[in-house]
Coordinates of C-alpha atoms and ligand atoms in Angstrom, one line a residue:
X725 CA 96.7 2.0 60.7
X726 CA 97.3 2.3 56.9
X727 CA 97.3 -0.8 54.7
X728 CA 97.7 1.2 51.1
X729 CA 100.7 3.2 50.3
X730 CA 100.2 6.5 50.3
X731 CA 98.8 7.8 46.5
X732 CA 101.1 7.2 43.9
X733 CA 101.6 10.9 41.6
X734 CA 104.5 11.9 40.1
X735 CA 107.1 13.8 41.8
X736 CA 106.5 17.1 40.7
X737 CA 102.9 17.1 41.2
X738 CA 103.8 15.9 45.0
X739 CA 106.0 18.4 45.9
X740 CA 103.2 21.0 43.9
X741 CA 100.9 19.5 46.8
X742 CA 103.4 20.0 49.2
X743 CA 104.4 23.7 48.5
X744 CA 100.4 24.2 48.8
X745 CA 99.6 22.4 51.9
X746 CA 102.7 23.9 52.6
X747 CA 102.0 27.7 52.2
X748 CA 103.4 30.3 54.2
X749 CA 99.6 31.6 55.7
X750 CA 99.0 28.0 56.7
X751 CA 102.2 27.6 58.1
X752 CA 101.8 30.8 59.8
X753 CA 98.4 29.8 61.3
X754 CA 99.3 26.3 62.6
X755 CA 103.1 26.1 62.1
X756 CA 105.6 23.5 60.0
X757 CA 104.7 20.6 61.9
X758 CA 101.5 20.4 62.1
X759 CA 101.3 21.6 58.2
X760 CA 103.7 18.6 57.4
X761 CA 101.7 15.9 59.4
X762 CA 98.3 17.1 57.3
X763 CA 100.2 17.0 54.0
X764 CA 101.4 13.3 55.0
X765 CA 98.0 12.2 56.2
X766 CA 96.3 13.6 53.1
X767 CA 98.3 11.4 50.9
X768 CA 97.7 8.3 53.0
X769 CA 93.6 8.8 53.3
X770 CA 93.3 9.4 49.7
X771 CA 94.4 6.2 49.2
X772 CA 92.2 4.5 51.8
X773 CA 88.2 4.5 51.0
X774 CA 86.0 6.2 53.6
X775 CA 84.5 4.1 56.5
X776 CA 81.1 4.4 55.4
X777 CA 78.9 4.3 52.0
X778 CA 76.4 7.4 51.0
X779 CA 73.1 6.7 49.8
X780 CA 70.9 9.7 48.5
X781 CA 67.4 8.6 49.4
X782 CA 64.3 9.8 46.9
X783 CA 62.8 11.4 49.9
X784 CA 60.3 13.2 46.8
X785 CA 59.0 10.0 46.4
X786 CA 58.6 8.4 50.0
X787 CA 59.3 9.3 53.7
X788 CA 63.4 8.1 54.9
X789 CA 62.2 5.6 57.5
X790 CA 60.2 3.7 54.7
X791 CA 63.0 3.9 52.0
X792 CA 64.9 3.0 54.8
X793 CA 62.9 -0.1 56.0
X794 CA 62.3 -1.3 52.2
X795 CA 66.3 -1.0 51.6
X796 CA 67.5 -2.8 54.7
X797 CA 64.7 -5.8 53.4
X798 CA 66.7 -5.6 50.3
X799 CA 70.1 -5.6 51.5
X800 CA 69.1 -8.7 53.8
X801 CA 68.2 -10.5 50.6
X802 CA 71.4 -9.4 49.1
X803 CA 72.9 -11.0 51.8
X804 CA 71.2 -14.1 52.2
X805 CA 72.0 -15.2 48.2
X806 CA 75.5 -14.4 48.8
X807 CA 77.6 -17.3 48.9
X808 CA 80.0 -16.0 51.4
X809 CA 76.7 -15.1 53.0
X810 CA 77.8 -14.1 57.2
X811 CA 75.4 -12.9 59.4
X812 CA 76.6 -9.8 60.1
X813 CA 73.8 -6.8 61.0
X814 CA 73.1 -4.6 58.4
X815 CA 73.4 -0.8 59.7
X816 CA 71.5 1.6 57.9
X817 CA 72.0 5.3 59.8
X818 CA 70.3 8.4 59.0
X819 CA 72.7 11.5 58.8
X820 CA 72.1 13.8 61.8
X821 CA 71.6 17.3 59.6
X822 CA 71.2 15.9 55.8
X823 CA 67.1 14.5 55.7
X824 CA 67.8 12.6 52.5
X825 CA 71.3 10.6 53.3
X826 CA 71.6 7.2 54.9
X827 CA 75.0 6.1 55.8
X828 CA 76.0 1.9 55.7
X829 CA 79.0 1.4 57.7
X830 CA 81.9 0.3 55.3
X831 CA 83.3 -3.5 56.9
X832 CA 87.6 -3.5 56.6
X833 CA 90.2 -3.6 56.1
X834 CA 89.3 -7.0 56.7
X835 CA 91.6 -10.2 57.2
X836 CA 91.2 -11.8 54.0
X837 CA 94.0 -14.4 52.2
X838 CA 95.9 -14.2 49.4
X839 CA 95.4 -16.7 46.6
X840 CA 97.9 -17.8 44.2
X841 CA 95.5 -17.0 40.9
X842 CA 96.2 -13.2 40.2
X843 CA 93.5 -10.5 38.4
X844 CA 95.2 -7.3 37.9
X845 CA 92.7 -4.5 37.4
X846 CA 93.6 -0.8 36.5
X847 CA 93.6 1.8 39.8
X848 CA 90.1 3.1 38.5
X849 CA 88.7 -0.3 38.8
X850 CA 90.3 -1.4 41.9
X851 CA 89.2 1.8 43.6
X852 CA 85.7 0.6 42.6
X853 CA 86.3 -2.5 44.3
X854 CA 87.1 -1.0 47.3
X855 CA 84.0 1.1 47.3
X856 CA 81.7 -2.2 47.1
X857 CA 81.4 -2.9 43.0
X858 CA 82.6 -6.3 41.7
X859 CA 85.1 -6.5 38.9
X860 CA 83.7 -5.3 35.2
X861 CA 85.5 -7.1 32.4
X862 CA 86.7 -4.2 30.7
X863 CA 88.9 -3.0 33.8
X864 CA 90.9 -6.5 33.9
X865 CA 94.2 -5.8 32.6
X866 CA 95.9 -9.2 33.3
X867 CA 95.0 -12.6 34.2
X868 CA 96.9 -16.0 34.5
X869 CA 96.7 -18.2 31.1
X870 CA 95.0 -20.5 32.2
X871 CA 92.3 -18.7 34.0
X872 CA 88.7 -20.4 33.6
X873 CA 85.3 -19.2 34.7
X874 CA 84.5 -20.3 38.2
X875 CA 87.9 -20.0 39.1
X876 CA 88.6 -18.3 42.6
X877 CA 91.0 -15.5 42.4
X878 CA 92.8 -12.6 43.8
X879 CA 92.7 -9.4 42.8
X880 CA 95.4 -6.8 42.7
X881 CA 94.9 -2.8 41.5
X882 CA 97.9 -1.7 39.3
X883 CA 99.6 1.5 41.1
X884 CA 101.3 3.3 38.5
X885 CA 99.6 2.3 35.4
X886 CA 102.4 -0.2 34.1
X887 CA 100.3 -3.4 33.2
X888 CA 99.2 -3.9 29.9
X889 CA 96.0 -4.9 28.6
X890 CA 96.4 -8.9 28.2
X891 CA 99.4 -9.8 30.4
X892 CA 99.8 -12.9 31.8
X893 CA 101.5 -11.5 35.1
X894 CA 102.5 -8.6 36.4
X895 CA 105.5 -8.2 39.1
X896 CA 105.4 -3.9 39.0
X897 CA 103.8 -2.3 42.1
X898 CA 100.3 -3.4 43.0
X899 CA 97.7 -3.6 45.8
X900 CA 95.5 -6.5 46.9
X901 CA 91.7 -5.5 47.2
X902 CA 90.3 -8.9 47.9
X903 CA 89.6 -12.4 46.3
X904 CA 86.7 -12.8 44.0
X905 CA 85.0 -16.1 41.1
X906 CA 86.2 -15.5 37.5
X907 CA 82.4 -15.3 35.6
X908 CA 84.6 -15.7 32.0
X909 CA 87.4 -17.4 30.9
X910 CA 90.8 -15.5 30.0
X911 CA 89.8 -16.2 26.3
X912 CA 86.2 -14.1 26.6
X913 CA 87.9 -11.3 28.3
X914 CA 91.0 -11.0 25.9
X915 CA 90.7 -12.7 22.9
X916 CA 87.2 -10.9 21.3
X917 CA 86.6 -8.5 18.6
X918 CA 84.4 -7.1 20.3
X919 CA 85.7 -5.5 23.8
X920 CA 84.0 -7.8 27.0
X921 CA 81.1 -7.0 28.6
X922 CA 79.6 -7.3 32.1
X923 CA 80.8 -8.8 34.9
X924 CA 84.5 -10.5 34.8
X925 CA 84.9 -11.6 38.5
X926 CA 82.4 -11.2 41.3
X927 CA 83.6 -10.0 44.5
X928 CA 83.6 -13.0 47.4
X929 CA 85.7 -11.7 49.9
X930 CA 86.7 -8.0 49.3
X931 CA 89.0 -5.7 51.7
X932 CA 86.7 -3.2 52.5
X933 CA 83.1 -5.3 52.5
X934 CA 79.9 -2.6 51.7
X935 CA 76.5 -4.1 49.7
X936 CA 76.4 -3.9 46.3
X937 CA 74.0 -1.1 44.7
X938 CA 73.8 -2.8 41.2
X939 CA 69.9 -2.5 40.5
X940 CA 68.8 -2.0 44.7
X941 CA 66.0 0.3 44.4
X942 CA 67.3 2.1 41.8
X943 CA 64.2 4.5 41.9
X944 CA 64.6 5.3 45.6
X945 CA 68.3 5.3 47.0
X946 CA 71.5 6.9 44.6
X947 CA 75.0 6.8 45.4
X948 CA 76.5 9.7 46.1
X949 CA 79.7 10.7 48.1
X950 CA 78.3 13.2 51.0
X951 CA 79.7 16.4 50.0
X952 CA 77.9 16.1 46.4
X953 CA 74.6 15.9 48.3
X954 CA 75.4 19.0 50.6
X955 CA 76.3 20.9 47.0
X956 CA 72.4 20.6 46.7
X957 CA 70.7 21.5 50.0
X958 CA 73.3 24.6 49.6
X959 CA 72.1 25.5 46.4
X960 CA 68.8 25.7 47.9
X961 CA 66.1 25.4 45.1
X962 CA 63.0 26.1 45.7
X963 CA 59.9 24.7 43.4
X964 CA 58.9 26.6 40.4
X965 CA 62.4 28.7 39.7
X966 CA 64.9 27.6 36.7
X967 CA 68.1 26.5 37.1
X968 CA 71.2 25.6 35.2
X969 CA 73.6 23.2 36.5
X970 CA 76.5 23.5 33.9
X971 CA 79.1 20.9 33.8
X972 CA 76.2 18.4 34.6
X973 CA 77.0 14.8 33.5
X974 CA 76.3 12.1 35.0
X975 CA 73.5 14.3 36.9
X976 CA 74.0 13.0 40.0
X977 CA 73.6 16.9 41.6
X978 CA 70.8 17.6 38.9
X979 CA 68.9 15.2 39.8
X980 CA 68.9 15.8 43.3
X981 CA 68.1 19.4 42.2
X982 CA 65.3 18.4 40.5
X983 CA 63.6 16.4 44.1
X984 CA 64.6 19.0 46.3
X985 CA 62.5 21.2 43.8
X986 CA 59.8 18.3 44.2
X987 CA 60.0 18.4 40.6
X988 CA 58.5 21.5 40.1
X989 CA 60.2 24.2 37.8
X990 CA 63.0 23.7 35.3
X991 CA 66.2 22.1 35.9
X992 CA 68.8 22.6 32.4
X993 CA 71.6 20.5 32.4
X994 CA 74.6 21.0 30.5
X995 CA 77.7 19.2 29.4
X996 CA 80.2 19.1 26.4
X997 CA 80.6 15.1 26.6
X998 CA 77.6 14.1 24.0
X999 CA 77.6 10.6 25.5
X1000 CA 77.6 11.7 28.7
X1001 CA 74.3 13.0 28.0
X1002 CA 72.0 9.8 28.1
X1003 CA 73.3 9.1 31.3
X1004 CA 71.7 12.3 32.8
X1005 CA 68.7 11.4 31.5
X1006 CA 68.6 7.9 32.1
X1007 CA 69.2 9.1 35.6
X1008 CA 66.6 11.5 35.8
X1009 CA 64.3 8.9 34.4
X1010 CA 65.1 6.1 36.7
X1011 CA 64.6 8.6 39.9
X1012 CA 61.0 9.8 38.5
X1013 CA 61.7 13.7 37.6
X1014 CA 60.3 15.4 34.7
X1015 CA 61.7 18.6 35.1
X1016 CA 65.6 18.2 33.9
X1017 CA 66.5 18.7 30.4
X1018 CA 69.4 18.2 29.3
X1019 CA 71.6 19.5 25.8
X1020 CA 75.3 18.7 24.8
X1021 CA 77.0 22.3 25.0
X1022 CA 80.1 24.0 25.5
X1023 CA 79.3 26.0 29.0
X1024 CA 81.3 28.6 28.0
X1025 CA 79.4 29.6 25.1
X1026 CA 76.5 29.2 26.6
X1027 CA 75.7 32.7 26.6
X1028 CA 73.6 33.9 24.0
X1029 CA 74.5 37.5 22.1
X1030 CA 71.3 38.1 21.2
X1031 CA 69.6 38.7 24.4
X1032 CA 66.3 39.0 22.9
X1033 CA 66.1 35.8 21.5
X1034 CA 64.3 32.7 23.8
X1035 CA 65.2 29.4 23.3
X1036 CA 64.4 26.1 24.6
X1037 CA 68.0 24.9 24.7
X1038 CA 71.1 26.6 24.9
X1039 CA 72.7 29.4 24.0
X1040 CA 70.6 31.3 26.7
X1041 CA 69.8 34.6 26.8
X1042 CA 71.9 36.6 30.1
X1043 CA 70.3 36.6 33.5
X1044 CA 68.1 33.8 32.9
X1045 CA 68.0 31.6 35.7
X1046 CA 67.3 32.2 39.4
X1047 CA 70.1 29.7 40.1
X1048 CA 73.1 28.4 39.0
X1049 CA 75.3 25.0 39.7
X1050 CA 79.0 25.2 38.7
X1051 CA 80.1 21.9 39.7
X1052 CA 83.5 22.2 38.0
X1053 CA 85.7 20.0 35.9
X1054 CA 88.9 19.8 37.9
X1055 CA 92.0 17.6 38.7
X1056 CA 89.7 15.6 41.0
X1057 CA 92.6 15.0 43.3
X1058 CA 90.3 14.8 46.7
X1059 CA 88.8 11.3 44.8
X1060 CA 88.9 8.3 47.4
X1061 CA 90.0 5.7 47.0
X1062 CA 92.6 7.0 44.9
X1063 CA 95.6 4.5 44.6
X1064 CA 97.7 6.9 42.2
X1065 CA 97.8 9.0 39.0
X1066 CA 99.8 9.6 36.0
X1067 CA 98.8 12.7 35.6
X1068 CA 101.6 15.6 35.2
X1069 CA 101.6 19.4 37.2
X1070 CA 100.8 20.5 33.3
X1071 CA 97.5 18.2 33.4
X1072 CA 96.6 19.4 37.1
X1073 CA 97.1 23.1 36.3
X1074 CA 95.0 23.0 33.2
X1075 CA 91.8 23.4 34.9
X1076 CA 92.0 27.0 36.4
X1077 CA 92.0 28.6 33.0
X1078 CA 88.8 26.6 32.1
X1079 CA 86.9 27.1 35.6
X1080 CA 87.4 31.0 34.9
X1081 CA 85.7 30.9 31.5
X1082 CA 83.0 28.9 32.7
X1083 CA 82.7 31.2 35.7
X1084 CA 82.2 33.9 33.7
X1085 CA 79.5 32.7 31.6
X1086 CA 77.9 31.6 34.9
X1087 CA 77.8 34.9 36.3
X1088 CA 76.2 36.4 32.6
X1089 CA 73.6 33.2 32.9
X1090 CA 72.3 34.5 36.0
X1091 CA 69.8 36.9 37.6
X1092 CA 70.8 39.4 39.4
X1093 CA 69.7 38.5 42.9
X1094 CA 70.1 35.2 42.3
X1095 CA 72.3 32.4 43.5
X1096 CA 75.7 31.0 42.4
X1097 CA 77.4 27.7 43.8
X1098 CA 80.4 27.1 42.3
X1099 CA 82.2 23.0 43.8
X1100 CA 85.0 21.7 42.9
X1101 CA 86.4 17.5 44.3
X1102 CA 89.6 18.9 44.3
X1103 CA 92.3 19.8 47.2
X1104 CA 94.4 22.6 45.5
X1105 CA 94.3 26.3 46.2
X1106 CA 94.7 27.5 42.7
X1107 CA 91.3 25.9 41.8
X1108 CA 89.1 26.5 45.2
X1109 CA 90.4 29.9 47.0
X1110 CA 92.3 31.0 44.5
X1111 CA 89.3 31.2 42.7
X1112 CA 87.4 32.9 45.0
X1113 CA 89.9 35.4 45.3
X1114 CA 89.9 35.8 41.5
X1115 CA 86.2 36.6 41.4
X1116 CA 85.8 38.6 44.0
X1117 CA 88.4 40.7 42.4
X1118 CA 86.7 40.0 38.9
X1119 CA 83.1 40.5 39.9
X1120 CA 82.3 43.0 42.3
X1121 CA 78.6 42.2 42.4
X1122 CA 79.5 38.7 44.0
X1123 CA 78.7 38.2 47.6
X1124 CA 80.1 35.1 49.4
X1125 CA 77.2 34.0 52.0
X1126 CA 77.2 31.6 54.7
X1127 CA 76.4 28.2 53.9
X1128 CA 73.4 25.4 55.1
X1129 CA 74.2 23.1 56.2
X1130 CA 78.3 23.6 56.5
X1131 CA 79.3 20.2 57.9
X1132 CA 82.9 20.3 56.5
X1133 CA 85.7 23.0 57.8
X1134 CA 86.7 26.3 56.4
X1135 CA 88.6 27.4 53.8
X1136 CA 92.3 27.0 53.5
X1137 CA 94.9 30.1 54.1
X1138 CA 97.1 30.9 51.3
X1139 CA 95.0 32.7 48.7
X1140 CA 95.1 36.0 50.4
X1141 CA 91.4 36.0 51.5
X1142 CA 90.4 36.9 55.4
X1143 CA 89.3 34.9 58.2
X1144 CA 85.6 35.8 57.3
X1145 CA 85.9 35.1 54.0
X1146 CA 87.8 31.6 54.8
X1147 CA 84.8 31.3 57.3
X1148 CA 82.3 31.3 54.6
X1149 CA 84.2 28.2 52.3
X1150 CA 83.2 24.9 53.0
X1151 CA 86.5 22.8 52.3
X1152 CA 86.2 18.6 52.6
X1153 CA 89.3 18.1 54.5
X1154 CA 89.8 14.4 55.3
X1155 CA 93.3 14.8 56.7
X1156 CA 92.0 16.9 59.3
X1157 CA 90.9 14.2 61.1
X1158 CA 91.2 10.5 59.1
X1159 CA 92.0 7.9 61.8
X1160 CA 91.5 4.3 60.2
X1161 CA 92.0 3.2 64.0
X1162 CA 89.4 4.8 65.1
X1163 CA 86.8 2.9 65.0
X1164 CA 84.9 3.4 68.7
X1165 CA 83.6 7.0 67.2
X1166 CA 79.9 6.1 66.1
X1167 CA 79.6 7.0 62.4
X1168 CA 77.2 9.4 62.0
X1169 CA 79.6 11.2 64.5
X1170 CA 82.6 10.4 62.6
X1171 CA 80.9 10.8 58.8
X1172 CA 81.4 14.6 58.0
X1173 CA 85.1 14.3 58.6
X1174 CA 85.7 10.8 56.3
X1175 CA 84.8 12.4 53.2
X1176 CA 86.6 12.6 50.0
X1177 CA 88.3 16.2 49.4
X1178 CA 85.7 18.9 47.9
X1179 CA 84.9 22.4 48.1
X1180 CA 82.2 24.5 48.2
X1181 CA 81.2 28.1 47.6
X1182 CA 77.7 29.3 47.9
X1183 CA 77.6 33.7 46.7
X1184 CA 74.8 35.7 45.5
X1185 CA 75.0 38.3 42.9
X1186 CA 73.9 41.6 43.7
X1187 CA 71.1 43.4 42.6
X1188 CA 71.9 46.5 40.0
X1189 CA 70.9 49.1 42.1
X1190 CA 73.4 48.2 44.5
X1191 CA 76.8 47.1 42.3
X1192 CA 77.6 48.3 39.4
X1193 CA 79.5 45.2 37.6
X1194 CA 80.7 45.7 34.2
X1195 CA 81.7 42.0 33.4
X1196 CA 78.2 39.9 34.3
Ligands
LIG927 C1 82.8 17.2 38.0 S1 82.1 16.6 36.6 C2 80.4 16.9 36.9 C3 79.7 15.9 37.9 C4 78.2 16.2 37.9 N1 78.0 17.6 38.3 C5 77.5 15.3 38.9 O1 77.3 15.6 40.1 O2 77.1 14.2 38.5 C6 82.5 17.8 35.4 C7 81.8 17.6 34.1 O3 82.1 18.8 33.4 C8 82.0 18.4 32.0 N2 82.6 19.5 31.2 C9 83.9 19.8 31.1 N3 84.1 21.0 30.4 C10 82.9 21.4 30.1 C11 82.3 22.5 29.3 N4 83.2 23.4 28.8 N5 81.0 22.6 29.2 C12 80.2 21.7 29.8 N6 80.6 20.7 30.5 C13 81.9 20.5 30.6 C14 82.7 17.1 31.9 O4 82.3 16.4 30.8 C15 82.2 16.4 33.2 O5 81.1 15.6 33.0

């Protein structure tokens, strides 16, 4: 059963989908049919959140079962003070492979009434709701005149990015995500100097019911969709050893670089976004780890052409970390819940051009021997296989190697790579098997399929005595 549309993108950048879930080796491999019925599901589960939330547990600070215990205490709490407070269990399931993910079943869609008070939020926002947050002011876009704090009303997430900030209704295509209590008047939200702040209505009765993370042991448990936490344990980081993670911010993946390395080494984290930057540290500060440091750079100069000179920050010298984190900026298009974007083909087909200049100063950054993982939260060929393709081709000392743990499925046909190579991709494919009927499967089951789309390569580079490679 589907109760959203299927993600709203413009035409061209549908049939662009289309022509590459589409693409004559997959269609060769599993036939038109079957290729057509993915494509259509694809579009429908993006639009739908998964079934389950994914907590990153700080298991560097204490064991799972007590971070467990201490958040299933805290979530009761939680539950008691809310004042649509049900006594419904609270179900917190340790992943069968992952040591440090616990997985809270996601309630809905649930039966829930529409009132006649509207909130229209932007899709950002109302994806947010349907992944457990309550309504922050600056994502309202329209309200009714008259509306007053305390005021119980519905709220609806704009599809195609029509409503303006300040409208008093809005009649273009939008999707109700639950009913929630106004915390400001219409006046506070829209008639300041200064842009609102903070809470603008509080979540009562949402579509999709999961608990709220805002300030539950921040120190100990993390958000973080599943695949991002397998980027990690791939990676594979070992105490003592440095490594750059280069398109870093908010840190979610360096942080969890750092524990895994119990805090021992040097994690550098990089990202052009000055802002962008506190956030990593206030991260890193907040989970208890010493060893990231992070500078506002350009990636792609972050190779330095002097290769004698040693600094603390970037540029770097080449080869100087034992691993490296390419978590890419890309069209994001495997995000769930993701009602719709405006975004054009020329938007979406930026990225590749960027990826391969940040590649290549990856591959200069590190030591030979050491490890690349290069992720992307994106469903399109040209920037997961065809990308592999294109640095096989570029860098002959790359290896791809097989990947631990590899809960998602292979890579997809159409870039020209074999079925070994395909073999060694982890692609996050929730059309594959995203049933929102299914509901008798027992989640930790059912978890490594309901993901959001992402994709993962884990390659070595080769030692000089064995490759010869001109470009790293
Ligand atoms: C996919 S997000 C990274 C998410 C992050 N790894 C995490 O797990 O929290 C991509 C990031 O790349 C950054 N970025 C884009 N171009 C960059 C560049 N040339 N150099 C460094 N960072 C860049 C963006 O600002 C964005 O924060």
């Amino acid at each position: 059963m589907s109760i959203f549309p299927r993600i709203s993108l413009k035409p061209e950048v549908t049939e662009y989908l289309k022509s590459v879930f589409l693409n004559k080796e997959v269609l060769a491999a599993v036939g038109h049919q079957e290729a057509d019925c993915r494509f259509q599901k694809l579009l429908t589960c993006l639009s739908h959140p998964p079934s389950y939330t994914c907590v990153r547990i700080s298991t560097h600070l204490a064991p799972l079962e007590e971070i467990r215990h201490k958040l299933g205490e805290e979530l009761k709490k939680q539950q008691m003070c809310s004042s649509s407070a049900q006594d419904v269990s609270i179900q917190i399931l340790p992943h069968p492979r992952i040591t440090d993910v616990l997985l809270l079943p996601v309630d809905g869609p649930r039966a829930v009434e529409q009132l006649s008070s509207e909130v229209v939020v932007g899709a950002q926002c109302g994806s947010a709701v349907l992944r457990g947050a309550h309504v922050f002011a600056p994502g309202i876009l329209a309200s009714s005149k008259y509306m007053k704090a305390g005021d119980v009303v519905s709220v609806f997430s704009d599809l195609e990015g029509r409503c303006t900030r300040g409208m008093t209704s809005f009649q273009g295509k939008k999707v109700f995500v639950g009913n929630g209590v106004a915390e400001m008047d219409r006046s506070s939200i829209f008639c300041t100097d200064e842009p609102a702040r903070g809470v603008g209505v509080r979540m009562v009765e949402p579509l999709y019911r999961s608990p709220s993370f805002d300030g539950v042991l921040p120190s100990l448990a993390f958000l973080q969709n599943l695949p991002s936490v397998v980027v990690g344990h791939v990676l594979g980081p070992r105490p003592g050893e440095r490594i750059l993670d280069m398109c870093a911010a908010p840190g979610g993946k360096t942080c969890h670089i750092a524990a895994l390395m119990k805090d021992q080494g040097e994690v550098v984290a990089l990202d052009r976004i000055r802002n962008k930057i506190d956030r990593i540290r206030q991260n890193a500060q907040m989970l208890h780890l010493h060893s990231v440091k992070a500078y506002c750079f350009n990636s792609t100069q972050a190779v330095s052409g002097d290769s004698a000179q040693e600094n603390e920050g970037p540029p770097f010298p080449p080869e100087s970390f034992d691993r490296v984190l390419l978590d890419a900026p890309c069209s994001g298009l495997g995000q769930r819940p993701n009602m719709g974007s405006t975004w054009s083909l020329k938007e979406i087909c930026s990225y590749p051009p960027l990826q391969r200049k940040l590649f290549h100063a990856a591959m200069r950054l590190l030591k030979k021997g050491g490890v690349l993982v290069y992720s992307t939260c994106t469903v399109t060929l040209a920037e997961n296989e065809e990308q592999v393709a294109w640095a096989l081709e570029t860098f002959p000392c790359l290896t791809l190697q097989p990947q631990e743990p590899h809960i998602g499925a292979e890579g997809m046909p159409g870039a020209g790579l074999s079925p070994e190579q395909l073999r060694l991709l982890q692609r996050f494919s929730p059309e594959l098997s995203w049933d929102q009927a299914e509901t008798t499967t027992p989640l930790q089951c059912r978890a490594d399929g309901d993901t959001i789309g992402f994709f993962i390569v884990f390659s070595t580079k080769a030692h000089e005595k064995t490759v010869f490679c001109q470009l790293c």
